[in-house]
Coordinates of C-alpha atoms and ligand atoms in Angstrom, one line a residue:
Chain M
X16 CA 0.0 0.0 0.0
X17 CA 1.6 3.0 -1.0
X18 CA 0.5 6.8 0.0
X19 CA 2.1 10.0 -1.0
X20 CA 2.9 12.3 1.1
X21 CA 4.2 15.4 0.3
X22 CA 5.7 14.0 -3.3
X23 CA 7.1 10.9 -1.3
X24 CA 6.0 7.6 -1.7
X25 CA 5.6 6.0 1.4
X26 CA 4.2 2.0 2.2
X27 CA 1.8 2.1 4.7
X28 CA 0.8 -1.1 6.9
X29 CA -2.5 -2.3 7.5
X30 CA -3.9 -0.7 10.1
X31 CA -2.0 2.8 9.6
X32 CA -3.8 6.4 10.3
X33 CA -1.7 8.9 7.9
X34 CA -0.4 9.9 11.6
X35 CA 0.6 6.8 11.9
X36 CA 2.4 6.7 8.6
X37 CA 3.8 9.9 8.5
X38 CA 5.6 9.8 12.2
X39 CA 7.5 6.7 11.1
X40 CA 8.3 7.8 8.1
X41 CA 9.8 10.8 10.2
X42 CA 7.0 13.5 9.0
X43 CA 6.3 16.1 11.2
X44 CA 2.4 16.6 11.9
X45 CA 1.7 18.8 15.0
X46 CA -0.6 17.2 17.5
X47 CA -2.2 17.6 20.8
X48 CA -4.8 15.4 21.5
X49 CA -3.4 12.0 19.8
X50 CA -2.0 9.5 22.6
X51 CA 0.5 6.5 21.5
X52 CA -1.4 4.6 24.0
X53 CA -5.2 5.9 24.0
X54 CA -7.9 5.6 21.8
X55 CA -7.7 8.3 19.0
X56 CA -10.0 11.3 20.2
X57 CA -9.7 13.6 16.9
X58 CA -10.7 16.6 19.2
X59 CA -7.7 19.0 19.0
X60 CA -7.5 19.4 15.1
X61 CA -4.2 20.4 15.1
X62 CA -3.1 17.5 12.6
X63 CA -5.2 19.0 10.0
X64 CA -3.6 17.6 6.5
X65 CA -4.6 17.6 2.8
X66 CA -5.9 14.8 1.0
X67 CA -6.4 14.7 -2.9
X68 CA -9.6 13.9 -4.5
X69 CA -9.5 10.4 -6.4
X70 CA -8.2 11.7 -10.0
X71 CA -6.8 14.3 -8.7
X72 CA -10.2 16.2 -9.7
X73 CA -11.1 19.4 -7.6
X74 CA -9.5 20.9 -4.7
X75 CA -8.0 19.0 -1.9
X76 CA -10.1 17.9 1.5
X77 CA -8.8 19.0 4.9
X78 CA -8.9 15.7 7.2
X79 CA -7.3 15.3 10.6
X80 CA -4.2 12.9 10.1
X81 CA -5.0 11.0 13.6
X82 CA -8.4 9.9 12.1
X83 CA -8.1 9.1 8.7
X84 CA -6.6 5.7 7.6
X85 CA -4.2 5.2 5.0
X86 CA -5.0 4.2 1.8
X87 CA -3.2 3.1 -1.2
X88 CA -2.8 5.6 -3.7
X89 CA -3.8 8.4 -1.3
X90 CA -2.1 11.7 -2.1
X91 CA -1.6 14.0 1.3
X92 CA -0.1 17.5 2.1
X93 CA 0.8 18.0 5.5
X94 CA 2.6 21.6 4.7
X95 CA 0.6 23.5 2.6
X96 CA -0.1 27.6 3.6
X97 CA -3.7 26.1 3.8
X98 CA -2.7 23.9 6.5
X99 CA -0.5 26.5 8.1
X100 CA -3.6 28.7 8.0
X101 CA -5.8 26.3 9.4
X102 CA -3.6 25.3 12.5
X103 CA -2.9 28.9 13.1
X104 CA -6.7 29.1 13.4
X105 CA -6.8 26.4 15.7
X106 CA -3.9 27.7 18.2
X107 CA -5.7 31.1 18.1
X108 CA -8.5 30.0 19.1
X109 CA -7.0 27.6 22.2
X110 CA -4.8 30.9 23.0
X111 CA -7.5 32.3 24.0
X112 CA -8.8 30.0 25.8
X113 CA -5.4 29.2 27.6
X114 CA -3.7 32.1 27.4
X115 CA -1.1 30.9 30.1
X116 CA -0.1 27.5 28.8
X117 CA 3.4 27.4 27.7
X118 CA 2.6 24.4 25.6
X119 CA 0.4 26.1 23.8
X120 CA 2.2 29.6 23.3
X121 CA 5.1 27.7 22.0
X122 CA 2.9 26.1 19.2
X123 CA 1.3 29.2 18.5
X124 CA 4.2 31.2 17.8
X125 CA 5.7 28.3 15.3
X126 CA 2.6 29.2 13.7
X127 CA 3.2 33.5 13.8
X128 CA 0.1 33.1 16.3
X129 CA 1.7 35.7 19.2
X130 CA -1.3 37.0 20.9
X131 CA -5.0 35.5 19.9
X132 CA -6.9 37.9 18.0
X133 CA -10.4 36.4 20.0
X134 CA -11.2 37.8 23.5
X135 CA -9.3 36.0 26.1
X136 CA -11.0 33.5 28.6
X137 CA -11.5 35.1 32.1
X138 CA -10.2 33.3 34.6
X139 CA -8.3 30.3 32.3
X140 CA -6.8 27.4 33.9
X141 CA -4.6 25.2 31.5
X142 CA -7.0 22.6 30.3
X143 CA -7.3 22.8 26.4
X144 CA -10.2 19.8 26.4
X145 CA -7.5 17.6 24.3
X146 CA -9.2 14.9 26.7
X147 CA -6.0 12.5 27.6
X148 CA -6.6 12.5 31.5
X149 CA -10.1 11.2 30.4
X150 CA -8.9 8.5 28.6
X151 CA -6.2 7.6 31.0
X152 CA -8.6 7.2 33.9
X153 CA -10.9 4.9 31.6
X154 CA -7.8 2.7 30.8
X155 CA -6.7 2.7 34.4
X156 CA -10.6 1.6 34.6
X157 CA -11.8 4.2 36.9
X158 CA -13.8 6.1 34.7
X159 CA -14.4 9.5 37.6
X160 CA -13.9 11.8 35.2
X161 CA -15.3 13.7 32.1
X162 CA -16.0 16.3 29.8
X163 CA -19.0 18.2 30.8
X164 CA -20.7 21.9 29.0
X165 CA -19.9 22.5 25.7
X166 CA -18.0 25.5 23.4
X167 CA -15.9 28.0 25.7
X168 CA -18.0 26.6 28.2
X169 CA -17.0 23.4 28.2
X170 CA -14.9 21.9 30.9
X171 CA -13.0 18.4 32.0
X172 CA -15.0 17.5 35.4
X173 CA -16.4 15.5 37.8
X174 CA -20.1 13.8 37.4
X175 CA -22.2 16.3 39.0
X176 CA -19.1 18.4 39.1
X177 CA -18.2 17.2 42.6
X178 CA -18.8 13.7 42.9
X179 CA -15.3 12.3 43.3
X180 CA -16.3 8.8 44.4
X181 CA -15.0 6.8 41.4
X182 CA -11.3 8.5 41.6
X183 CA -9.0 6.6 43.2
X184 CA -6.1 9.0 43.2
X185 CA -3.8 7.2 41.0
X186 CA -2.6 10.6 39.6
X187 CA -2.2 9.4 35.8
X188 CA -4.5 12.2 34.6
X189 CA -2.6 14.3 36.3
X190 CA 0.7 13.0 35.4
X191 CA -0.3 12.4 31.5
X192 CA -2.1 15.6 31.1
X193 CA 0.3 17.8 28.0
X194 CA -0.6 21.2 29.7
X195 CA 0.0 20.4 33.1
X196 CA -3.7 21.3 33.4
X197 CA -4.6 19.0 36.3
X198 CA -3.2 19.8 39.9
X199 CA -2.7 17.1 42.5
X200 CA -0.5 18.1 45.7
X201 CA 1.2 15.2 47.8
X202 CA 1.6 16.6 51.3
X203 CA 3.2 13.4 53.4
X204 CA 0.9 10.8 53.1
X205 CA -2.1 12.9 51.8
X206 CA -2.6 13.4 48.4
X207 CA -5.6 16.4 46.8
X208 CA -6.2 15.9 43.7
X209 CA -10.4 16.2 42.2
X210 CA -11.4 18.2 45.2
X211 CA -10.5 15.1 47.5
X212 CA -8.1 14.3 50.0
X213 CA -6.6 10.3 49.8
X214 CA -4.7 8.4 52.4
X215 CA -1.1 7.3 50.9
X216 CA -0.3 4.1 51.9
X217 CA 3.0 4.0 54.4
X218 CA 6.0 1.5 53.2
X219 CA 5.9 -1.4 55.9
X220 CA 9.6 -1.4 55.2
X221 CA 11.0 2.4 54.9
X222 CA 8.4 3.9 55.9
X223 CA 8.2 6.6 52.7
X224 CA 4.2 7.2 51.7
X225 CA 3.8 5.2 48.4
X226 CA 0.5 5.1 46.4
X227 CA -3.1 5.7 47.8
X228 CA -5.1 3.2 49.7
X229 CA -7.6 3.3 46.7
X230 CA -5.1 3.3 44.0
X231 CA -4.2 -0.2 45.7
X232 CA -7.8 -1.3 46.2
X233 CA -8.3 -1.0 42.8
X234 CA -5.3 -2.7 41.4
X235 CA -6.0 -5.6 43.7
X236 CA -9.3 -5.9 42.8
X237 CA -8.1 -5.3 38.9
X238 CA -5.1 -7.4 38.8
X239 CA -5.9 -9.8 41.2
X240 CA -2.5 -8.2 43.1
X241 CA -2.5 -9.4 46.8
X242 CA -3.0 -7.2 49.4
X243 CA 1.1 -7.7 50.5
X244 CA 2.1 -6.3 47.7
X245 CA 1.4 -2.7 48.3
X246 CA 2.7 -2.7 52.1
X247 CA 6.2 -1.9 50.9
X248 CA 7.2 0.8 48.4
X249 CA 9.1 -0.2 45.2
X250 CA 12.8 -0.1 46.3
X251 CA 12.1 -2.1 49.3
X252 CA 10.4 -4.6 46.9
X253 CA 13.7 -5.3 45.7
X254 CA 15.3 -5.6 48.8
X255 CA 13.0 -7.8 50.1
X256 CA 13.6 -9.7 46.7
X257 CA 17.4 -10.0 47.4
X258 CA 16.5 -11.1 50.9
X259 CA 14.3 -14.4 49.4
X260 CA 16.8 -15.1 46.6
X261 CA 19.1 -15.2 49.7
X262 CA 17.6 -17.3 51.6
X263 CA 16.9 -19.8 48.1
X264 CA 20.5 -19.6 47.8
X265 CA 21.1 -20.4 51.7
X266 CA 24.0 -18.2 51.6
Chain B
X22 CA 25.4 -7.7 19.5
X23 CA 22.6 -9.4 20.9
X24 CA 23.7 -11.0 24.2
X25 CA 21.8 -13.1 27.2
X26 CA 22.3 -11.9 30.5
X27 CA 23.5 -14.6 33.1
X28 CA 23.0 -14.2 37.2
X29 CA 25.2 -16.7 39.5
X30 CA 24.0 -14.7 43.1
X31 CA 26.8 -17.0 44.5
X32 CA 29.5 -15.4 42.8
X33 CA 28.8 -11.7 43.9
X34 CA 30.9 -9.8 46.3
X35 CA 28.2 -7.3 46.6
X36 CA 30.5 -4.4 45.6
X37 CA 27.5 -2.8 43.9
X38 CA 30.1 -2.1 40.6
X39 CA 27.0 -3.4 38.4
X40 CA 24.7 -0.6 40.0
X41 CA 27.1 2.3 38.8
X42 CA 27.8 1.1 35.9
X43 CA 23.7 0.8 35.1
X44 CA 23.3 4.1 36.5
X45 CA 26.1 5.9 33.6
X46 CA 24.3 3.6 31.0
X47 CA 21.4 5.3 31.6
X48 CA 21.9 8.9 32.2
X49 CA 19.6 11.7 33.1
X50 CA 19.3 14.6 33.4
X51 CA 23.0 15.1 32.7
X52 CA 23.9 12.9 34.9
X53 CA 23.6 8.9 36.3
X54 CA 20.5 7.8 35.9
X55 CA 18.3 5.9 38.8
X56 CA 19.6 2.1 38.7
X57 CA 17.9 -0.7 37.3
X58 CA 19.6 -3.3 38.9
X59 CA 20.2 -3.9 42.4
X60 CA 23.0 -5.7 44.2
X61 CA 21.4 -6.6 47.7
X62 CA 24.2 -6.6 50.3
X63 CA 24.6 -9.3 52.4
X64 CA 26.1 -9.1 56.5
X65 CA 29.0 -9.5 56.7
X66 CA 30.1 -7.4 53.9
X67 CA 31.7 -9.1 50.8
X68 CA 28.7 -11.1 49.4
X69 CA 25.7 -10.0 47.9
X70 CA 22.8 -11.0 45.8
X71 CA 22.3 -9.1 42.3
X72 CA 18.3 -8.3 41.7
X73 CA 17.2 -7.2 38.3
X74 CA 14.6 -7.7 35.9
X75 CA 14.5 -11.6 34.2
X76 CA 12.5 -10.3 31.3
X77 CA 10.1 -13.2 32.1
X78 CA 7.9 -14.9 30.0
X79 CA 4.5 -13.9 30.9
X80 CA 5.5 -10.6 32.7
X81 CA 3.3 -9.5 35.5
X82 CA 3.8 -6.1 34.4
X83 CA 3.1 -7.0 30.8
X84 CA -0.1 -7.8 31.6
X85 CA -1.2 -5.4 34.0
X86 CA -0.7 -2.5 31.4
X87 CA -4.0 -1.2 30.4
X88 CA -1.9 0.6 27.0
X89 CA 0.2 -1.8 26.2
X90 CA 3.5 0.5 27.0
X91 CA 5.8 -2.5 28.0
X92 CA 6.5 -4.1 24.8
X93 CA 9.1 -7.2 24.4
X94 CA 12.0 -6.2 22.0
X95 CA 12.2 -9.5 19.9
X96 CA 15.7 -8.6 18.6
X97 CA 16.9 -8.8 22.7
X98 CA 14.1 -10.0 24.3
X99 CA 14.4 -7.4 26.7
X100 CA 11.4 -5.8 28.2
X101 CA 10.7 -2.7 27.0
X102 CA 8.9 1.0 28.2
X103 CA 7.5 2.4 25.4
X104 CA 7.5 6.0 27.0
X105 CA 5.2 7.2 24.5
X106 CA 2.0 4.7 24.9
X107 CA 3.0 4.9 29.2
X108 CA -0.1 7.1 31.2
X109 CA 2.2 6.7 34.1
X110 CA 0.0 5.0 36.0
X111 CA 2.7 2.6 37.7
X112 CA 0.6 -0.5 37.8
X113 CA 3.5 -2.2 36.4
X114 CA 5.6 -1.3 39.5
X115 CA 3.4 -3.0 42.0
X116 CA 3.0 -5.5 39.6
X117 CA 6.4 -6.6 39.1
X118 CA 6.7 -9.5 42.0
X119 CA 10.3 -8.4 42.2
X120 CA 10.4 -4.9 42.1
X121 CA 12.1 -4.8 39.5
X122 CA 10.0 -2.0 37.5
X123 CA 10.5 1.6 39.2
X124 CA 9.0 4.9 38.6
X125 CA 11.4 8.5 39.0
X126 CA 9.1 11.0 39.9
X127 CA 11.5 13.5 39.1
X128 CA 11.3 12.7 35.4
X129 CA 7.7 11.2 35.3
X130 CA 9.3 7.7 33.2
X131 CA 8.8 4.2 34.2
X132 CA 12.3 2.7 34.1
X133 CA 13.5 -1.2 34.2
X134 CA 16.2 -3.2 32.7
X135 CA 16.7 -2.7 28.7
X136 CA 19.8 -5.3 28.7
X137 CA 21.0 -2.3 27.4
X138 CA 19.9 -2.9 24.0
X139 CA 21.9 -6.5 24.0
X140 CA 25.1 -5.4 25.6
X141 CA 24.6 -5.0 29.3
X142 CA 26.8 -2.8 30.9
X143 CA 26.5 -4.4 34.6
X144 CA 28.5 -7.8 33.4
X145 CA 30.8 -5.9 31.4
X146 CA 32.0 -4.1 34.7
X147 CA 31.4 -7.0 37.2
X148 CA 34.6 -8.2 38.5
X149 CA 33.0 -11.7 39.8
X150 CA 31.3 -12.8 36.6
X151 CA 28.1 -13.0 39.0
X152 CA 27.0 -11.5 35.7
X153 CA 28.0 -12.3 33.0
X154 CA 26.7 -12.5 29.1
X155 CA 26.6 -15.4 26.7
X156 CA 26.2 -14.6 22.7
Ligands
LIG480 S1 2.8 3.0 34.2 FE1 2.9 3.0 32.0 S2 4.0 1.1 31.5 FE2 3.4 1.0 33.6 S3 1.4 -0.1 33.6 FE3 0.9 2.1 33.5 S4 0.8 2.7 31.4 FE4 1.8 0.7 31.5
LIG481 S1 -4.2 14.9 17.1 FE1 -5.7 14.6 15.5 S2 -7.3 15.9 16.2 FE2 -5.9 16.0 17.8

């Protein structure tokens, strides 16, 4: 299966989004919502490319790269000033809606986007709805949180907005999120992150604070994991590992 | 280059050499990385047990990986973190009945033995051939 991109002919394997494609093939297409590990969301539109018509008949149509799947004989522009106009149009917009994310302002400005010509958002946090930390939780299989309003009012929440029962302060949203959108604060062995206050588990062994209680209900209750193996933190894991081989060895 | 890592626990001194020389063969931050390996010491000094990943068969933290991020390279068979697919959310460490997986906060990366990519460092620099490699 062979796709052009950009003049080149590139093989594609089965399976193969032009994203896909492209990356391997060492293309660069800007994205901020695509995920190695997620499902593909298609919600940030920054991997807008150009794909010709069958013929070569009429102009181009603008597809998101992440989405669309390769097909043989498929001609695609992922550099064309209607591209570069398009994405510009894109960051603009998520300027203004987070006018203090790094992440973003360094897009923007490889795209001559310095200051968003909209009205900026009052009171913006970081969160450009690129929905990652909503996926993560679903593969982690927790599934507390999600998107909720719609247009500038749309937000990443909890059901209800403050129903943080499901969470069980694992942190990956947090931890996966590009913008740094998503605050979680470990004080000792207390963590707040969703409006709610977990319990860290203490390390049987060094006594450090290691994941929360409900991070290791969960597992268990996932992963069939016993209960003994969250009393001690990862490093002492090992030690304790060493210790058994020893006694194996009967050194 | 494509060796097999060998582990004799009897031969080690527990001079922790292997640990160091991990630590340099995985920098960051511009400087020694957090080590994958672990040489457990043993009282009295001068033996020790070396503790690192075995790259098992059915991995526990193969299979607890909801995004498939720990991916077996066939070339060295070594597991592998695929950084990119990883949502850090370190089910693999707690998984791993060895502790053998870890997590640097500091760097957000899961980290674990690569067999640096079929020439491990730690038997290179062992002076016991408690590791040691085969072709
Ligand atoms: S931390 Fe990353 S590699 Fe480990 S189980 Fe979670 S997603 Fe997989
Ligand atoms: S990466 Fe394709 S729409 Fe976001």
């Amino acid at each position: 299966m062979i796709v052009v991109i950009n003049g080149r002919d590139l093989h594609a394997r089965p399976g193969d989004s032009l994203l896909d494609l492209a990356r391997r093939t060492g293309i660069d297409i800007p994205t901020l919502c695509h995920h190695e590990g997620l499902e593909e969301w298609g919600g940030c539109r920054l991997c807008l490319v150009e794909v010709g018509r069958p013929g070569g008949h009429g102009a181009a149509r603008v597809v998101p790269a992440c989405l669309f799947p390769a097909r043989d004989g498929l001609r695609v522009d992922t550099d064309t000033p209607r591209i570069h106009r398009l994405r510009a149009g894109v960051l603009d917009l998520l300027l203004a809606r987070c006018p203090e994310s790094d992440t973003i302002q360094e897009l923007a400005l490889q795209y001559g986007v310095r200051r968003t010509s909209f009205v900026e958002r009052k009171n913006p946090d970081k969160c450009i709805l690129c929905n990652v930390c909503v996926r993560a939780c679903a593969a982690v299989g927790a599934n507390a949180i999600g998107t909720a309003g719609r247009g500038v009012l749309g937000e990443i929440a909890l059901p209800f907005h403050d129903d943080p029962a499901a969470c069980v302060g694992c942190g990956a949203c947090a931890l996966s999120c590009p913008t740094g959108a998503i605050e979680m604060v470990d004080t000792g062995f207390t963590r707040r992150i969703w409006q709610r206050d977990f319990e860290r588990v203490r390390c049987s062994a060094c006594g450090r604070p290691t994941l929360t209680r409900d991070h290791a209900a969960h597992l268990a209750g996932r992963t069939g994991l016993s209960a003994e193996s969250f009393q001690v933190c990862d490093r002492c894991h090992r030690e304790q590992a060493g210790a058994r081989f020893l006694d194996l060895l009967g050194k | 280059m494509n060796k097999r890592l060998q582990v004799t626990p009897a031969r080690c001194i527990g001079c922790r050499t292997c640990e160091i020389a991990c630590a340099f063969s995985h920098p960051a931050g511009g400087g020694p990385g957090p080590t994958r390996i672990r040489a457990y010491p043993v009282k009295p000094p001068e033996r020790g047990v070396p503790v690192v990943c075995l790259q098992c068969d059915s991995a526990a933290c193969v299979r607890v990986c909801p995004t498939q991020a720990l991916v077996r390279d066939d070339r060295t068979g070594a597991i592998l973190v695929a950084e990119d697919r990883c949502i850090l959310c370190r089910a693999c460490v707690w998984a791993c009945p060895w502790g053998n997986v870890g997590y640097d906060e500091g760097r957000k990366v899961i980290h674990k033995c690569d067999l640096c990519a079929g020439d491990p460092q730690c038997a290179r620099y062992c002076p016991s051939r408690a590791l040691e490699t085969f072709e």
